[in-house]
Short mmCIF file of C-alpha atoms in Angstrom, two decimals:
data_model
loop_
_atom_site.label_atom_id
_atom_site.label_comp_id
_atom_site.label_asym_id
_atom_site.label_seq_id
_atom_site.Cartn_x
_atom_site.Cartn_y
_atom_site.Cartn_z
CA UNK O 1 129.85 196.72 116.23
CA UNK O 2 127.45 196.90 119.17
CA UNK O 3 126.62 193.17 119.09
CA UNK O 4 130.01 191.78 118.05
CA UNK O 5 130.92 189.07 120.59
CA UNK O 6 134.55 190.23 120.75
CA UNK O 7 133.39 193.60 122.13
CA UNK O 8 132.15 192.01 125.36
CA UNK O 9 134.27 190.21 127.97
CA UNK O 10 131.51 189.23 130.38
CA UNK O 11 130.56 185.60 129.50
CA UNK O 12 126.82 186.23 129.84
CA UNK O 13 126.92 189.38 127.72
CA UNK O 14 129.13 187.61 125.20
CA UNK O 15 126.53 184.83 124.80
CA UNK O 16 123.71 187.32 124.36
CA UNK O 17 125.81 189.28 121.87
CA UNK O 18 126.41 186.13 119.80
CA UNK O 19 122.66 185.47 119.52
CA UNK O 20 121.91 189.02 118.37
CA UNK O 21 124.94 189.07 116.09
CA UNK O 22 123.56 186.01 114.28
CA UNK O 23 120.35 187.95 113.57
CA UNK O 24 122.41 190.84 112.19
CA UNK O 25 124.33 188.38 110.03
CA UNK O 26 121.07 186.94 108.68
CA UNK O 27 119.92 190.44 107.75
CA UNK O 28 123.28 191.13 106.09
CA UNK O 29 122.96 188.01 103.93
CA UNK O 30 119.55 189.15 102.68
CA UNK O 31 120.52 192.77 102.06
CA UNK O 32 123.79 191.87 100.30
CA UNK O 33 121.96 189.68 97.75
CA UNK O 34 120.44 191.84 94.95
CA UNK O 35 117.44 189.57 94.33
CA UNK O 36 116.67 188.96 98.01
CA UNK O 37 117.07 192.65 98.79
CA UNK O 38 114.72 193.63 95.96
CA UNK O 39 112.05 191.34 97.40
CA UNK O 40 112.64 192.69 100.91
CA UNK O 41 112.47 196.30 99.71
CA UNK O 42 109.07 195.63 98.13
CA UNK O 43 107.42 193.23 100.57
CA UNK O 44 109.52 193.06 103.73
CA UNK O 45 110.56 189.89 105.52
CA UNK O 46 107.26 188.17 104.76
CA UNK O 47 108.19 188.26 101.09
CA UNK O 48 111.16 186.00 101.75
CA UNK O 49 108.92 183.41 103.43
CA UNK O 50 106.45 182.97 100.55
CA UNK O 51 106.28 179.53 98.98
CA UNK O 52 107.92 179.55 95.59
CA UNK O 53 110.01 182.70 96.06
CA UNK O 54 113.00 180.75 94.79
CA UNK O 55 111.38 181.16 91.36
CA UNK O 56 111.40 184.92 91.88
CA UNK O 57 115.11 184.82 92.74
CA UNK O 58 115.98 184.11 89.12
CA UNK O 59 114.53 187.45 88.02
CA UNK O 60 116.89 190.36 87.57
CA UNK O 61 114.98 193.61 88.02
CA UNK O 62 112.65 194.74 90.84
CA UNK O 63 109.84 195.13 88.28
CA UNK O 64 110.21 191.50 87.18
CA UNK O 65 110.42 190.38 90.79
CA UNK O 66 107.25 192.30 91.67
CA UNK O 67 105.36 190.75 88.71
CA UNK O 68 106.42 187.18 89.52
CA UNK O 69 105.88 187.60 93.25
CA UNK O 70 102.38 189.02 92.79
CA UNK O 71 101.52 186.07 90.56
CA UNK O 72 102.64 183.64 93.27
CA UNK O 73 100.73 185.60 95.88
CA UNK O 74 97.57 185.54 93.75
CA UNK O 75 97.87 181.77 93.39
CA UNK O 76 98.24 181.34 97.14
CA UNK O 77 95.26 183.61 97.85
CA UNK O 78 93.15 181.69 95.35
CA UNK O 79 94.05 178.37 96.99
CA UNK O 80 93.29 179.83 100.43
CA UNK O 81 89.95 181.19 99.22
CA UNK O 82 89.06 177.84 97.68
CA UNK O 83 89.79 176.11 100.98
CA UNK O 84 87.87 178.67 103.02
CA UNK O 85 84.76 179.05 100.85
CA UNK O 86 84.48 175.37 99.85
CA UNK O 87 82.83 176.08 96.47
CA UNK O 88 80.64 173.33 95.02
CA UNK O 89 78.83 173.16 91.72
CA UNK O 90 77.10 170.78 89.34
CA UNK O 91 76.08 170.99 85.71
CA UNK O 92 73.72 168.47 84.11
CA UNK O 93 72.62 168.44 80.49
CA UNK O 94 69.76 166.48 78.90
CA UNK O 95 70.22 165.43 75.28
CA UNK O 96 67.56 164.12 72.92
CA UNK O 97 69.43 161.59 70.77
CA UNK O 98 66.42 159.61 69.54
CA UNK O 99 67.34 160.27 65.95
CA UNK O 100 70.77 158.75 66.53
CA UNK O 101 69.34 155.31 67.34
CA UNK O 102 66.03 155.33 65.45
CA UNK O 103 67.15 153.88 62.14
CA UNK O 104 64.50 151.30 61.32
CA UNK O 105 63.67 152.70 57.89
CA UNK O 106 65.74 150.81 55.36
CA UNK O 107 65.69 153.78 52.95
CA UNK O 108 66.80 156.26 55.67
CA UNK O 109 70.13 157.01 54.11
CA UNK O 110 68.51 157.66 50.74
CA UNK O 111 66.55 160.60 52.13
CA UNK O 112 68.19 164.01 51.60
CA UNK O 113 70.03 164.99 54.81
CA UNK O 114 69.25 161.64 56.37
CA UNK O 115 72.90 160.75 56.78
CA UNK O 116 73.38 163.18 59.70
CA UNK O 117 71.36 162.27 62.82
CA UNK O 118 69.65 165.13 64.67
CA UNK O 119 70.83 165.61 68.31
CA UNK O 120 69.20 168.27 70.49
CA UNK O 121 69.93 169.64 73.99
CA UNK O 122 66.50 169.92 75.59
CA UNK O 123 67.32 170.29 79.26
CA UNK O 124 70.05 171.88 81.41
CA UNK O 125 70.55 172.41 85.15
CA UNK O 126 73.35 174.42 86.83
CA UNK O 127 73.83 174.79 90.58
CA UNK O 128 76.56 176.50 92.64
CA UNK O 129 77.17 177.08 96.35
CA UNK O 130 79.85 178.73 98.49
CA UNK O 131 80.42 178.75 102.25
CA UNK O 132 81.63 181.65 104.38
CA UNK O 133 82.73 180.72 107.94
CA UNK O 134 81.50 183.34 110.41
CA UNK O 135 82.61 181.74 113.67
CA UNK O 136 83.96 178.36 114.71
CA UNK O 137 80.35 177.08 114.85
CA UNK O 138 78.48 179.20 112.29
CA UNK O 139 78.76 179.19 108.52
CA UNK O 140 76.83 181.27 105.97
CA UNK O 141 75.93 179.41 102.77
CA UNK O 142 75.03 181.18 99.53
CA UNK O 143 73.62 178.94 96.80
CA UNK O 144 71.90 179.35 93.46
CA UNK O 145 70.55 177.25 90.63
CA UNK O 146 69.38 177.70 87.06
CA UNK O 147 67.25 175.24 85.05
CA UNK O 148 65.97 175.21 81.46
CA UNK O 149 63.66 172.74 79.74
CA UNK O 150 62.45 172.96 76.15
CA UNK O 151 63.21 176.67 75.99
CA UNK O 152 61.66 177.59 79.33
CA UNK O 153 63.81 178.34 82.36
CA UNK O 154 63.99 179.62 85.90
CA UNK O 155 66.38 180.04 88.79
CA UNK O 156 66.68 180.47 92.56
CA UNK O 157 69.15 182.10 94.96
CA UNK O 158 69.22 181.20 98.66
CA UNK O 159 71.14 182.31 101.72
CA UNK O 160 71.25 179.97 104.72
CA UNK O 161 72.94 179.76 108.11
CA UNK O 162 74.44 176.51 109.35
CA UNK O 163 75.20 176.06 113.05
CA UNK O 164 76.99 173.20 114.77
CA UNK O 165 74.99 172.73 117.98
CA UNK O 166 76.99 169.98 119.70
CA UNK O 167 80.44 168.48 119.83
CA UNK O 168 79.07 165.38 118.10
CA UNK O 169 78.55 167.37 114.94
CA UNK O 170 74.79 167.84 114.96
CA UNK O 171 73.95 170.51 112.40
CA UNK O 172 71.10 172.95 112.44
CA UNK O 173 70.04 174.55 109.20
CA UNK O 174 67.92 177.69 109.21
CA UNK O 175 66.84 179.17 105.90
CA UNK O 176 67.15 182.90 106.21
CA UNK O 177 65.55 183.97 102.97
CA UNK O 178 66.29 184.93 99.41
CA UNK O 179 68.99 187.31 98.39
CA UNK O 180 66.69 190.37 98.52
CA UNK O 181 66.98 190.23 102.32
CA UNK O 182 70.76 189.97 102.24
CA UNK O 183 71.49 193.54 103.32
CA UNK O 184 69.25 193.23 106.38
CA UNK O 185 70.83 189.89 107.28
CA UNK O 186 74.28 191.39 106.84
CA UNK O 187 73.51 194.12 109.36
CA UNK O 188 71.82 191.91 111.94
CA UNK O 189 73.75 188.66 111.66
CA UNK O 190 76.82 188.61 109.48
CA UNK O 191 78.60 191.75 110.72
CA UNK O 192 78.21 190.88 114.44
CA UNK O 193 79.54 187.40 113.70
CA UNK O 194 82.46 188.83 111.75
CA UNK O 195 83.30 191.17 114.64
CA UNK O 196 83.15 188.24 117.06
CA UNK O 197 85.36 186.22 114.74
CA UNK O 198 87.91 189.05 114.59
CA UNK O 199 88.01 189.16 118.39
CA UNK O 200 88.52 185.41 118.51
CA UNK O 201 91.21 185.59 115.84
CA UNK O 202 92.98 188.35 117.78
CA UNK O 203 92.89 186.26 120.94
CA UNK O 204 94.21 183.23 119.06
CA UNK O 205 96.92 185.41 117.54
CA UNK O 206 98.00 186.50 121.01
CA UNK O 207 98.05 182.92 122.25
CA UNK O 208 99.93 181.58 119.24
CA UNK O 209 102.47 184.42 119.37
CA UNK O 210 103.07 184.15 123.12
CA UNK O 211 106.28 182.15 122.68
CA UNK O 212 107.45 184.50 119.92
CA UNK O 213 106.74 187.53 122.14
CA UNK O 214 108.74 185.94 124.96
CA UNK O 215 111.65 185.38 122.58
CA UNK O 216 111.48 188.95 121.26
CA UNK O 217 111.32 190.26 124.81
CA UNK O 218 114.43 188.27 125.71
CA UNK O 219 116.24 189.61 122.64
CA UNK O 220 115.20 193.18 123.52
CA UNK O 221 116.40 192.85 127.11
CA UNK O 222 119.70 191.41 125.92
CA UNK O 223 120.10 194.26 123.45
CA UNK O 224 119.47 196.83 126.20
CA UNK O 225 122.18 195.26 128.37
CA UNK O 226 124.64 195.37 125.49
CA UNK O 227 123.78 199.03 124.81
CA UNK O 228 124.61 200.33 128.29
CA UNK O 229 128.24 201.26 127.64
CA UNK O 230 127.50 202.85 124.26
CA UNK O 231 124.60 204.81 125.74
CA UNK O 232 126.81 206.10 128.57
CA UNK O 233 129.29 207.50 126.01
CA UNK O 234 126.51 208.99 123.88
CA UNK O 235 124.98 210.77 126.89
CA UNK O 236 128.37 212.19 127.92
CA UNK O 237 128.92 213.54 124.40
CA UNK O 238 125.42 215.03 124.19
CA UNK O 239 125.65 216.65 127.64
CA UNK O 240 128.94 218.31 126.69
CA UNK O 241 127.23 220.07 123.77
CA UNK O 242 123.79 220.54 125.40
CA UNK O 243 122.45 218.17 122.79
CA UNK O 244 119.69 215.57 122.74
CA UNK O 245 119.06 213.59 125.92
CA UNK O 246 116.21 211.06 126.04
CA UNK O 247 114.82 211.40 129.57
CA UNK O 248 112.01 208.85 129.27
CA UNK O 249 110.43 206.90 126.43
CA UNK O 250 107.57 204.39 126.36
CA UNK O 251 106.21 202.23 123.56
CA UNK O 252 102.86 200.43 123.42
CA UNK O 253 99.16 201.10 123.92
CA UNK O 254 98.33 204.28 125.84
CA UNK O 255 94.88 204.56 127.43
CA UNK O 256 93.58 208.01 128.35
CA UNK O 257 90.05 206.89 129.31
CA UNK O 258 89.84 206.81 133.13
CA UNK O 259 87.45 203.86 132.99
CA UNK O 260 90.10 201.77 131.24
CA UNK O 261 93.13 202.63 133.35
CA UNK O 262 93.78 198.95 133.97
CA UNK O 263 95.03 198.69 130.38
CA UNK O 264 97.78 201.26 130.74
CA UNK O 265 100.35 198.57 131.58
CA UNK O 266 100.65 197.61 127.91
CA UNK O 267 103.76 199.75 127.40
CA UNK O 268 107.48 199.10 127.69
CA UNK O 269 110.36 201.39 128.63
CA UNK O 270 112.51 202.14 125.57
CA UNK O 271 114.60 205.01 126.94
CA UNK O 272 117.93 203.23 126.49
CA UNK O 273 117.26 201.92 122.96
CA UNK O 274 116.24 205.39 121.72
CA UNK O 275 119.23 207.10 123.31
CA UNK O 276 121.45 204.54 121.60
CA UNK O 277 120.02 205.66 118.24
CA UNK O 278 120.88 209.35 118.86
CA UNK O 279 123.60 210.62 116.55
CA UNK O 280 124.88 214.19 116.29
CA UNK O 281 122.04 215.42 118.55
CA UNK O 282 119.38 213.91 116.27
CA UNK O 283 117.02 210.96 116.48
CA UNK O 284 115.51 209.90 113.15
CA UNK O 285 113.06 206.99 112.82
CA UNK O 286 111.74 205.92 109.44
CA UNK O 287 108.14 205.21 108.44
CA UNK O 288 107.84 201.65 109.77
CA UNK O 289 106.63 199.85 112.86
CA UNK O 290 108.91 200.56 115.79
CA UNK O 291 108.57 197.07 117.28
CA UNK O 292 111.46 195.97 115.08
CA UNK O 293 113.95 198.52 116.44
CA UNK O 294 116.86 197.22 118.54
CA UNK O 295 115.76 196.90 122.16
CA UNK O 296 112.03 197.03 121.21
CA UNK O 297 109.36 194.34 121.07
CA UNK O 298 105.57 194.31 120.64
CA UNK O 299 103.90 194.49 124.10
CA UNK O 300 100.34 194.26 122.72
CA UNK O 301 100.08 192.23 119.51
CA UNK O 302 97.25 193.26 117.21
CA UNK O 303 96.49 196.54 119.02
CA UNK O 304 97.25 200.13 118.07
CA UNK O 305 100.54 201.36 119.48
CA UNK O 306 102.36 204.68 119.88
CA UNK O 307 105.75 205.99 120.99
CA UNK O 308 105.87 208.64 123.70
CA UNK O 309 109.16 210.46 124.25
CA UNK O 310 110.22 213.00 126.89
CA UNK O 311 113.52 214.57 125.88
CA UNK O 312 115.81 217.51 126.63
CA UNK O 313 117.46 219.66 123.99
CA UNK O 314 119.46 222.84 124.57
CA UNK O 315 118.39 222.67 128.21
CA UNK O 316 114.67 222.72 127.35
CA UNK O 317 112.32 219.78 127.93
CA UNK O 318 109.95 218.60 125.20
CA UNK O 319 107.44 215.80 124.77
CA UNK O 320 106.28 214.08 121.58
CA UNK O 321 103.77 211.33 120.79
CA UNK O 322 104.19 209.41 117.54
CA UNK O 323 102.09 206.70 115.92
CA UNK O 324 103.65 203.26 115.52
CA UNK O 325 104.24 203.50 111.77
CA UNK O 326 104.80 207.28 111.62
CA UNK O 327 108.26 208.70 110.90
CA UNK O 328 109.82 210.61 113.77
CA UNK O 329 112.53 213.25 113.88
CA UNK O 330 113.61 214.96 117.08
CA UNK O 331 114.33 217.62 117.94
CA UNK O 332 111.57 219.21 115.86
CA UNK O 333 112.99 221.79 113.47
CA UNK O 334 110.55 224.52 114.54
CA UNK O 335 111.35 224.04 118.23
CA UNK O 336 115.03 224.05 117.45
CA UNK O 337 114.73 227.36 115.59
CA UNK O 338 112.62 228.90 118.37
CA UNK O 339 115.24 227.93 120.95
CA UNK O 340 117.97 229.48 118.85
CA UNK O 341 116.10 232.78 118.69
CA UNK O 342 115.57 232.78 122.45
CA UNK O 343 119.25 232.08 123.07
CA UNK O 344 120.15 234.85 120.68
#
């Protein structure tokens, strides 16, 4: 109703309403289909984007959908792991088949048991290696081998670090040591590299999602414009009954450390969107990220976010801080009861 194009006469608002209405229609198509809805209920929108989910669509029950979807997910993860770790291995076997070709004795076949040549495996070698990328230039390599010869055997396990030292692809190999030193290496080398890689991945995620953030921001701003008239009516109704009025609301990353005050700008004003969700003097948000609410978007991708709300109820001001994925219900029941006692 809020985004229906026919509800808006202004040409600009009508265009924005059409864009948002198409998103609502897309959601309706998913939720009105039993199979698609079952997948969405279990895995969210990402479940609808998985390769091969059309196979899942033929299932009838959520349990069957979950089983088939998890199988497809496991296959994708295995392929991704294979690509990332680049496993390599070789197996060689030595066979003594002298008896198979040594048939110079004319009476060989007359000897008891001489009709079946004797073939023996006298040597075997197995080797395996996997690679674990740490950064764009550094890769950890874990390798091992096992050899046997005439009943005697031995094996080795090695951990090495490979670094690309130039753009031309020169490679520097440094043998770190056997596996017994792995824990020390993990503390001193691998974990710092992993942390650095996570920072790089986060930065790449921000860069790659920049266009998507801009689009979401545009959609949120359009939604806020379309909400203005509805919000005005909601506020009038709430004021008449001394109900719930959202005075101010912010969403994003809040920084309380004075030395990091420059980061406090990573929040957006969501006063209008929250007031639009008020019904019968209540605001109820479910246990999910709030960046997907109408009029919201993610101002700091990959970082921890919260929702801070300053509201008025029964003439008394209150403030609440809620985590991004935490459910929220205002006014709080205890505060509501306490106000009622005071008024009594």
